[in-house]
mmCIF file of N, CA, C and O in Angstrom:
data_model
loop_
_atom_site.group_PDB
_atom_site.id
_atom_site.type_symbol
_atom_site.label_atom_id
_atom_site.label_comp_id
_atom_site.label_asym_id
_atom_site.label_seq_id
_atom_site.Cartn_x
_atom_site.Cartn_y
_atom_site.Cartn_z
ATOM 1 N N UNK A 1 -16.244 8.423 -0.542
ATOM 2 C CA UNK A 1 -16.298 9.671 -1.748
ATOM 3 C C UNK A 1 -16.339 10.848 -1.692
ATOM 4 O O UNK A 1 -16.369 12.114 -2.568
ATOM 5 N N UNK A 2 -17.666 10.891 -0.666
ATOM 6 C CA UNK A 2 -18.121 12.135 -0.780
ATOM 7 C C UNK A 2 -17.266 13.217 -0.026
ATOM 8 O O UNK A 2 -18.065 14.468 -0.882
ATOM 9 N N UNK A 3 -17.101 13.004 1.020
ATOM 10 C CA UNK A 3 -15.954 13.919 1.412
ATOM 11 C C UNK A 3 -14.890 14.104 0.590
ATOM 12 O O UNK A 3 -14.862 15.661 0.587
ATOM 13 N N UNK A 4 -14.127 13.591 -0.128
ATOM 14 C CA UNK A 4 -13.661 13.790 -1.182
ATOM 15 C C UNK A 4 -14.155 14.250 -1.789
ATOM 16 O O UNK A 4 -13.590 15.983 -2.686
ATOM 17 N N UNK A 5 -14.761 14.456 -3.081
ATOM 18 C CA UNK A 5 -15.986 15.285 -3.786
ATOM 19 C C UNK A 5 -16.139 16.641 -3.452
ATOM 20 O O UNK A 5 -15.555 17.578 -3.801
ATOM 21 N N UNK A 6 -16.533 17.159 -1.762
ATOM 22 C CA UNK A 6 -16.706 18.055 -0.941
ATOM 23 C C UNK A 6 -15.385 19.037 -1.019
ATOM 24 O O UNK A 6 -15.040 20.211 -1.411
ATOM 25 N N UNK A 7 -14.471 18.176 -0.333
ATOM 26 C CA UNK A 7 -12.684 18.780 -0.569
ATOM 27 C C UNK A 7 -12.428 19.027 -1.901
ATOM 28 O O UNK A 7 -11.581 20.368 -1.558
ATOM 29 N N UNK A 8 -12.685 18.337 -2.536
ATOM 30 C CA UNK A 8 -12.173 18.960 -4.115
ATOM 31 C C UNK A 8 -12.598 20.128 -4.945
ATOM 32 O O UNK A 8 -12.425 20.433 -5.186
ATOM 33 N N UNK A 9 -14.311 20.223 -4.389
ATOM 34 C CA UNK A 9 -15.024 21.405 -5.099
ATOM 35 C C UNK A 9 -14.260 22.445 -4.595
ATOM 36 O O UNK A 9 -14.418 23.489 -5.157
ATOM 37 N N UNK A 10 -14.062 22.138 -2.914
ATOM 38 C CA UNK A 10 -13.753 23.472 -2.425
ATOM 39 C C UNK A 10 -12.716 24.385 -3.048
ATOM 40 O O UNK A 10 -11.975 25.320 -2.706
ATOM 41 N N UNK A 11 -11.617 22.939 -3.427
ATOM 42 C CA UNK A 11 -10.225 23.385 -4.071
ATOM 43 C C UNK A 11 -10.314 23.979 -5.233
ATOM 44 O O UNK A 11 -9.680 24.013 -6.046
ATOM 45 N N UNK A 12 -11.813 23.994 -6.052
ATOM 46 C CA UNK A 12 -11.938 24.621 -7.619
ATOM 47 C C UNK A 12 -11.545 23.365 -8.568
ATOM 48 O O UNK A 12 -10.803 23.469 -9.072
ATOM 49 N N UNK A 13 -11.563 22.034 -7.885
ATOM 50 C CA UNK A 13 -10.679 20.869 -8.829
ATOM 51 C C UNK A 13 -11.849 20.006 -8.795
ATOM 52 O O UNK A 13 -12.715 19.959 -8.361
ATOM 53 N N UNK A 14 -12.065 19.279 -10.369
ATOM 54 C CA UNK A 14 -12.615 17.728 -10.193
ATOM 55 C C UNK A 14 -12.417 16.520 -10.372
ATOM 56 O O UNK A 14 -10.769 16.664 -10.387
ATOM 57 N N UNK A 15 -12.992 15.727 -9.892
ATOM 58 C CA UNK A 15 -12.386 14.478 -9.860
ATOM 59 C C UNK A 15 -13.384 13.478 -10.904
ATOM 60 O O UNK A 15 -14.577 13.218 -11.169
ATOM 61 N N UNK A 16 -12.274 12.588 -11.435
ATOM 62 C CA UNK A 16 -12.615 11.851 -12.477
ATOM 63 C C UNK A 16 -13.268 10.377 -11.935
ATOM 64 O O UNK A 16 -12.215 9.638 -11.292
ATOM 65 N N UNK A 17 -14.483 10.011 -11.824
ATOM 66 C CA UNK A 17 -14.789 8.896 -10.596
ATOM 67 C C UNK A 17 -14.848 7.948 -11.441
ATOM 68 O O UNK A 17 -14.688 6.622 -10.351
ATOM 69 N N UNK A 18 -14.427 8.048 -12.690
ATOM 70 C CA UNK A 18 -14.222 6.337 -13.490
ATOM 71 C C UNK A 18 -13.009 5.930 -13.171
ATOM 72 O O UNK A 18 -12.515 4.878 -13.010
ATOM 73 N N UNK A 19 -11.715 7.082 -12.725
ATOM 74 C CA UNK A 19 -10.703 6.518 -12.702
ATOM 75 C C UNK A 19 -9.993 6.351 -11.051
ATOM 76 O O UNK A 19 -9.052 5.980 -10.647
ATOM 77 N N UNK A 20 -11.269 7.302 -10.406
ATOM 78 C CA UNK A 20 -10.816 7.350 -8.981
ATOM 79 C C UNK A 20 -11.393 5.737 -7.897
ATOM 80 O O UNK A 20 -12.364 5.757 -8.630
ATOM 81 N N UNK A 21 -10.560 5.339 -7.252
ATOM 82 C CA UNK A 21 -10.774 4.247 -6.579
ATOM 83 C C UNK A 21 -10.312 4.447 -5.073
ATOM 84 O O UNK A 21 -8.902 5.823 -4.852
ATOM 85 N N UNK A 22 -10.690 3.395 -3.887
ATOM 86 C CA UNK A 22 -10.156 3.825 -2.631
ATOM 87 C C UNK A 22 -9.096 2.751 -2.169
ATOM 88 O O UNK A 22 -9.711 1.628 -3.132
ATOM 89 N N UNK A 23 -8.556 3.185 -1.668
ATOM 90 C CA UNK A 23 -7.548 2.046 -1.426
ATOM 91 C C UNK A 23 -7.251 2.218 0.368
ATOM 92 O O UNK A 23 -7.167 3.234 0.379
ATOM 93 N N UNK A 24 -6.762 1.036 0.747
ATOM 94 C CA UNK A 24 -6.204 1.029 2.283
ATOM 95 C C UNK A 24 -4.776 0.623 2.158
ATOM 96 O O UNK A 24 -4.287 -0.041 1.898
ATOM 97 N N UNK A 25 -3.813 1.933 2.303
ATOM 98 C CA UNK A 25 -2.661 1.663 2.719
ATOM 99 C C UNK A 25 -2.396 0.927 4.086
ATOM 100 O O UNK A 25 -2.969 1.437 5.041
ATOM 101 N N UNK A 26 -1.577 0.118 4.290
ATOM 102 C CA UNK A 26 -0.549 -0.722 3.736
ATOM 103 C C UNK A 26 -1.005 -1.753 2.659
ATOM 104 O O UNK A 26 0.028 -2.327 2.066
ATOM 105 N N UNK A 27 -2.336 -2.312 3.128
ATOM 106 C CA UNK A 27 -2.615 -3.481 2.367
ATOM 107 C C UNK A 27 -3.115 -3.151 1.134
ATOM 108 O O UNK A 27 -2.602 -4.602 0.158
ATOM 109 N N UNK A 28 -3.042 -2.358 0.408
ATOM 110 C CA UNK A 28 -3.130 -2.180 -1.184
ATOM 111 C C UNK A 28 -1.928 -0.834 -0.983
ATOM 112 O O UNK A 28 -1.716 -0.621 -0.847
ATOM 113 N N UNK A 29 -2.262 -0.706 -2.881
ATOM 114 C CA UNK A 29 -0.980 0.695 -3.151
ATOM 115 C C UNK A 29 -1.860 1.080 -4.290
ATOM 116 O O UNK A 29 -2.285 0.740 -4.639
ATOM 117 N N UNK A 30 -1.214 2.190 -4.946
ATOM 118 C CA UNK A 30 -1.610 3.349 -5.788
ATOM 119 C C UNK A 30 -0.205 3.652 -6.422
ATOM 120 O O UNK A 30 0.155 3.994 -6.028
ATOM 121 N N UNK A 31 -0.880 3.935 -7.699
ATOM 122 C CA UNK A 31 0.288 4.817 -8.674
ATOM 123 C C UNK A 31 -0.199 6.189 -8.826
ATOM 124 O O UNK A 31 -1.133 6.346 -9.026
ATOM 125 N N UNK A 32 0.756 7.146 -8.734
ATOM 126 C CA UNK A 32 -0.086 8.410 -8.251
ATOM 127 C C UNK A 32 1.321 9.182 -9.014
ATOM 128 O O UNK A 32 2.570 8.995 -8.587
ATOM 129 N N UNK A 33 1.549 10.022 -10.592
ATOM 130 C CA UNK A 33 2.503 10.430 -11.167
ATOM 131 C C UNK A 33 3.452 9.996 -11.466
ATOM 132 O O UNK A 33 4.912 10.572 -10.854
ATOM 133 N N UNK A 34 3.256 8.495 -11.398
ATOM 134 C CA UNK A 34 4.418 7.968 -12.002
ATOM 135 C C UNK A 34 5.618 6.966 -10.521
ATOM 136 O O UNK A 34 6.084 6.353 -10.783
ATOM 137 N N UNK A 35 4.630 7.155 -9.392
ATOM 138 C CA UNK A 35 5.051 7.133 -8.309
ATOM 139 C C UNK A 35 3.906 6.453 -7.279
ATOM 140 O O UNK A 35 2.943 6.166 -7.545
ATOM 141 N N UNK A 36 4.327 4.752 -7.035
ATOM 142 C CA UNK A 36 3.735 3.813 -6.797
ATOM 143 C C UNK A 36 4.002 3.894 -4.880
ATOM 144 O O UNK A 36 4.806 3.765 -4.539
ATOM 145 N N UNK A 37 2.571 4.442 -4.360
ATOM 146 C CA UNK A 37 2.435 4.050 -3.013
ATOM 147 C C UNK A 37 2.467 3.362 -2.248
ATOM 148 O O UNK A 37 1.298 2.761 -2.413
ATOM 149 N N UNK A 38 2.559 3.094 -1.357
ATOM 150 C CA UNK A 38 2.245 1.597 -0.543
ATOM 151 C C UNK A 38 3.646 0.697 0.242
ATOM 152 O O UNK A 38 4.305 1.701 0.698
ATOM 153 N N UNK A 39 3.535 -0.450 0.461
ATOM 154 C CA UNK A 39 3.991 -0.730 1.886
ATOM 155 C C UNK A 39 5.511 -1.089 0.531
ATOM 156 O O UNK A 39 5.466 -1.727 -0.126
ATOM 157 N N UNK A 40 6.868 -0.479 1.090
ATOM 158 C CA UNK A 40 8.248 -0.967 0.850
ATOM 159 C C UNK A 40 8.800 -1.570 1.807
ATOM 160 O O UNK A 40 8.738 -1.138 2.601
ATOM 161 N N UNK A 41 9.749 -2.253 1.202
ATOM 162 C CA UNK A 41 10.801 -2.829 2.521
ATOM 163 C C UNK A 41 12.201 -2.589 2.073
ATOM 164 O O UNK A 41 12.627 -2.462 1.436
ATOM 165 N N UNK A 42 12.977 -2.090 3.362
ATOM 166 C CA UNK A 42 14.243 -2.101 2.976
ATOM 167 C C UNK A 42 15.108 -3.119 2.943
ATOM 168 O O UNK A 42 15.249 -4.227 3.102
ATOM 169 N N UNK A 43 16.100 -2.642 1.486
ATOM 170 C CA UNK A 43 16.651 -4.005 1.624
ATOM 171 C C UNK A 43 17.711 -4.148 2.331
ATOM 172 O O UNK A 43 18.446 -5.195 2.716
ATOM 173 N N UNK A 44 18.675 -3.284 3.175
ATOM 174 C CA UNK A 44 19.219 -3.050 4.159
ATOM 175 C C UNK A 44 18.882 -3.939 5.759
ATOM 176 O O UNK A 44 19.530 -4.637 5.766
ATOM 177 N N UNK A 45 17.810 -3.374 5.767
ATOM 178 C CA UNK A 45 17.192 -3.971 7.083
ATOM 179 C C UNK A 45 16.204 -4.668 7.136
ATOM 180 O O UNK A 45 15.539 -5.505 7.834
ATOM 181 N N UNK A 46 15.298 -4.880 6.129
ATOM 182 C CA UNK A 46 14.034 -5.834 5.885
ATOM 183 C C UNK A 46 12.990 -5.002 6.478
ATOM 184 O O UNK A 46 12.132 -5.388 6.337
ATOM 185 N N UNK A 47 13.101 -4.030 7.100
ATOM 186 C CA UNK A 47 11.933 -3.386 7.503
ATOM 187 C C UNK A 47 11.024 -2.713 6.944
ATOM 188 O O UNK A 47 11.283 -2.256 5.938
ATOM 189 N N UNK A 48 9.942 -2.666 7.274
ATOM 190 C CA UNK A 48 8.654 -2.279 6.219
ATOM 191 C C UNK A 48 8.287 -0.494 6.537
ATOM 192 O O UNK A 48 8.776 -0.217 7.789
ATOM 193 N N UNK A 49 7.667 -0.099 5.333
ATOM 194 C CA UNK A 49 7.841 1.453 5.467
ATOM 195 C C UNK A 49 6.511 1.614 4.404
ATOM 196 O O UNK A 49 6.716 1.404 3.752
ATOM 197 N N UNK A 50 5.662 2.837 4.567
ATOM 198 C CA UNK A 50 4.841 3.235 3.977
ATOM 199 C C UNK A 50 5.838 4.432 2.911
ATOM 200 O O UNK A 50 6.294 5.377 3.805
ATOM 201 N N UNK A 51 6.201 4.289 1.749
ATOM 202 C CA UNK A 51 6.785 5.034 0.715
ATOM 203 C C UNK A 51 6.600 4.865 -0.904
ATOM 204 O O UNK A 51 6.229 4.341 -1.044
ATOM 205 N N UNK A 52 6.915 6.291 -1.232
ATOM 206 C CA UNK A 52 6.679 6.017 -2.378
ATOM 207 C C UNK A 52 7.812 5.675 -3.007
ATOM 208 O O UNK A 52 8.921 5.859 -2.716
ATOM 209 N N UNK A 53 7.587 5.112 -4.740
ATOM 210 C CA UNK A 53 8.776 3.970 -5.180
ATOM 211 C C UNK A 53 8.672 4.604 -6.897
ATOM 212 O O UNK A 53 7.111 4.677 -7.155
ATOM 213 N N UNK A 54 9.518 4.756 -7.575
ATOM 214 C CA UNK A 54 9.383 4.588 -8.975
ATOM 215 C C UNK A 54 8.650 4.060 -9.525
ATOM 216 O O UNK A 54 9.149 2.953 -9.534
ATOM 217 N N UNK A 55 7.627 4.023 -10.123
ATOM 218 C CA UNK A 55 6.863 2.931 -10.890
ATOM 219 C C UNK A 55 8.065 2.104 -11.768
ATOM 220 O O UNK A 55 7.456 0.459 -11.850
ATOM 221 N N UNK A 56 8.331 2.574 -12.326
ATOM 222 C CA UNK A 56 9.618 1.781 -13.393
ATOM 223 C C UNK A 56 10.108 1.146 -12.601
ATOM 224 O O UNK A 56 10.526 -0.072 -12.791
ATOM 225 N N UNK A 57 11.086 1.319 -11.062
ATOM 226 C CA UNK A 57 11.729 0.395 -10.443
ATOM 227 C C UNK A 57 11.054 -0.870 -9.758
ATOM 228 O O UNK A 57 11.366 -1.927 -9.811
ATOM 229 N N UNK A 58 9.559 -0.319 -9.604
ATOM 230 C CA UNK A 58 8.879 -1.592 -9.368
ATOM 231 C C UNK A 58 8.763 -2.773 -10.609
ATOM 232 O O UNK A 58 8.880 -3.819 -10.445
ATOM 233 N N UNK A 59 8.243 -2.332 -11.539
ATOM 234 C CA UNK A 59 7.928 -3.260 -12.714
ATOM 235 C C UNK A 59 9.386 -3.537 -12.896
ATOM 236 O O UNK A 59 9.343 -4.685 -13.111
ATOM 237 N N UNK A 60 10.468 -3.179 -12.948
ATOM 238 C CA UNK A 60 11.874 -3.501 -13.100
ATOM 239 C C UNK A 60 12.183 -4.526 -12.582
ATOM 240 O O UNK A 60 12.877 -5.811 -12.564
ATOM 241 N N UNK A 61 11.407 -4.576 -11.052
ATOM 242 C CA UNK A 61 11.912 -5.802 -9.904
ATOM 243 C C UNK A 61 11.209 -7.266 -10.032
ATOM 244 O O UNK A 61 11.825 -8.168 -9.628
ATOM 245 N N UNK A 62 10.407 -6.802 -10.422
ATOM 246 C CA UNK A 62 9.590 -8.003 -11.045
ATOM 247 C C UNK A 62 9.727 -8.433 -12.333
ATOM 248 O O UNK A 62 8.764 -9.939 -13.024
ATOM 249 N N UNK A 63 10.753 -8.176 -13.192
ATOM 250 C CA UNK A 63 11.234 -8.826 -14.150
ATOM 251 C C UNK A 63 10.534 -8.198 -15.551
ATOM 252 O O UNK A 63 10.522 -8.897 -16.648
ATOM 253 N N UNK A 64 9.647 -7.421 -15.061
ATOM 254 C CA UNK A 64 9.220 -6.795 -16.280
ATOM 255 C C UNK A 64 10.089 -5.465 -17.514
ATOM 256 O O UNK A 64 10.553 -4.968 -16.627
ATOM 257 N N UNK A 65 9.375 -5.079 -18.468
ATOM 258 C CA UNK A 65 10.689 -4.204 -19.137
ATOM 259 C C UNK A 65 9.967 -3.149 -18.986
ATOM 260 O O UNK A 65 9.155 -2.940 -18.583
#
């Protein structure tokens, strides 16, 4: 967190540490600006990739409204 905080300070940005967490992609995923970043699987080939997906698409794929 210290490195990120220093980088954001140089950019004159602030970090809300109550909302900020560290995650290990691809083991975990995170949502940013409506996109979920994490491991995705190609429906055509079945291969995995690290890519963004619309958050609504992911919710819809598990049966949530």
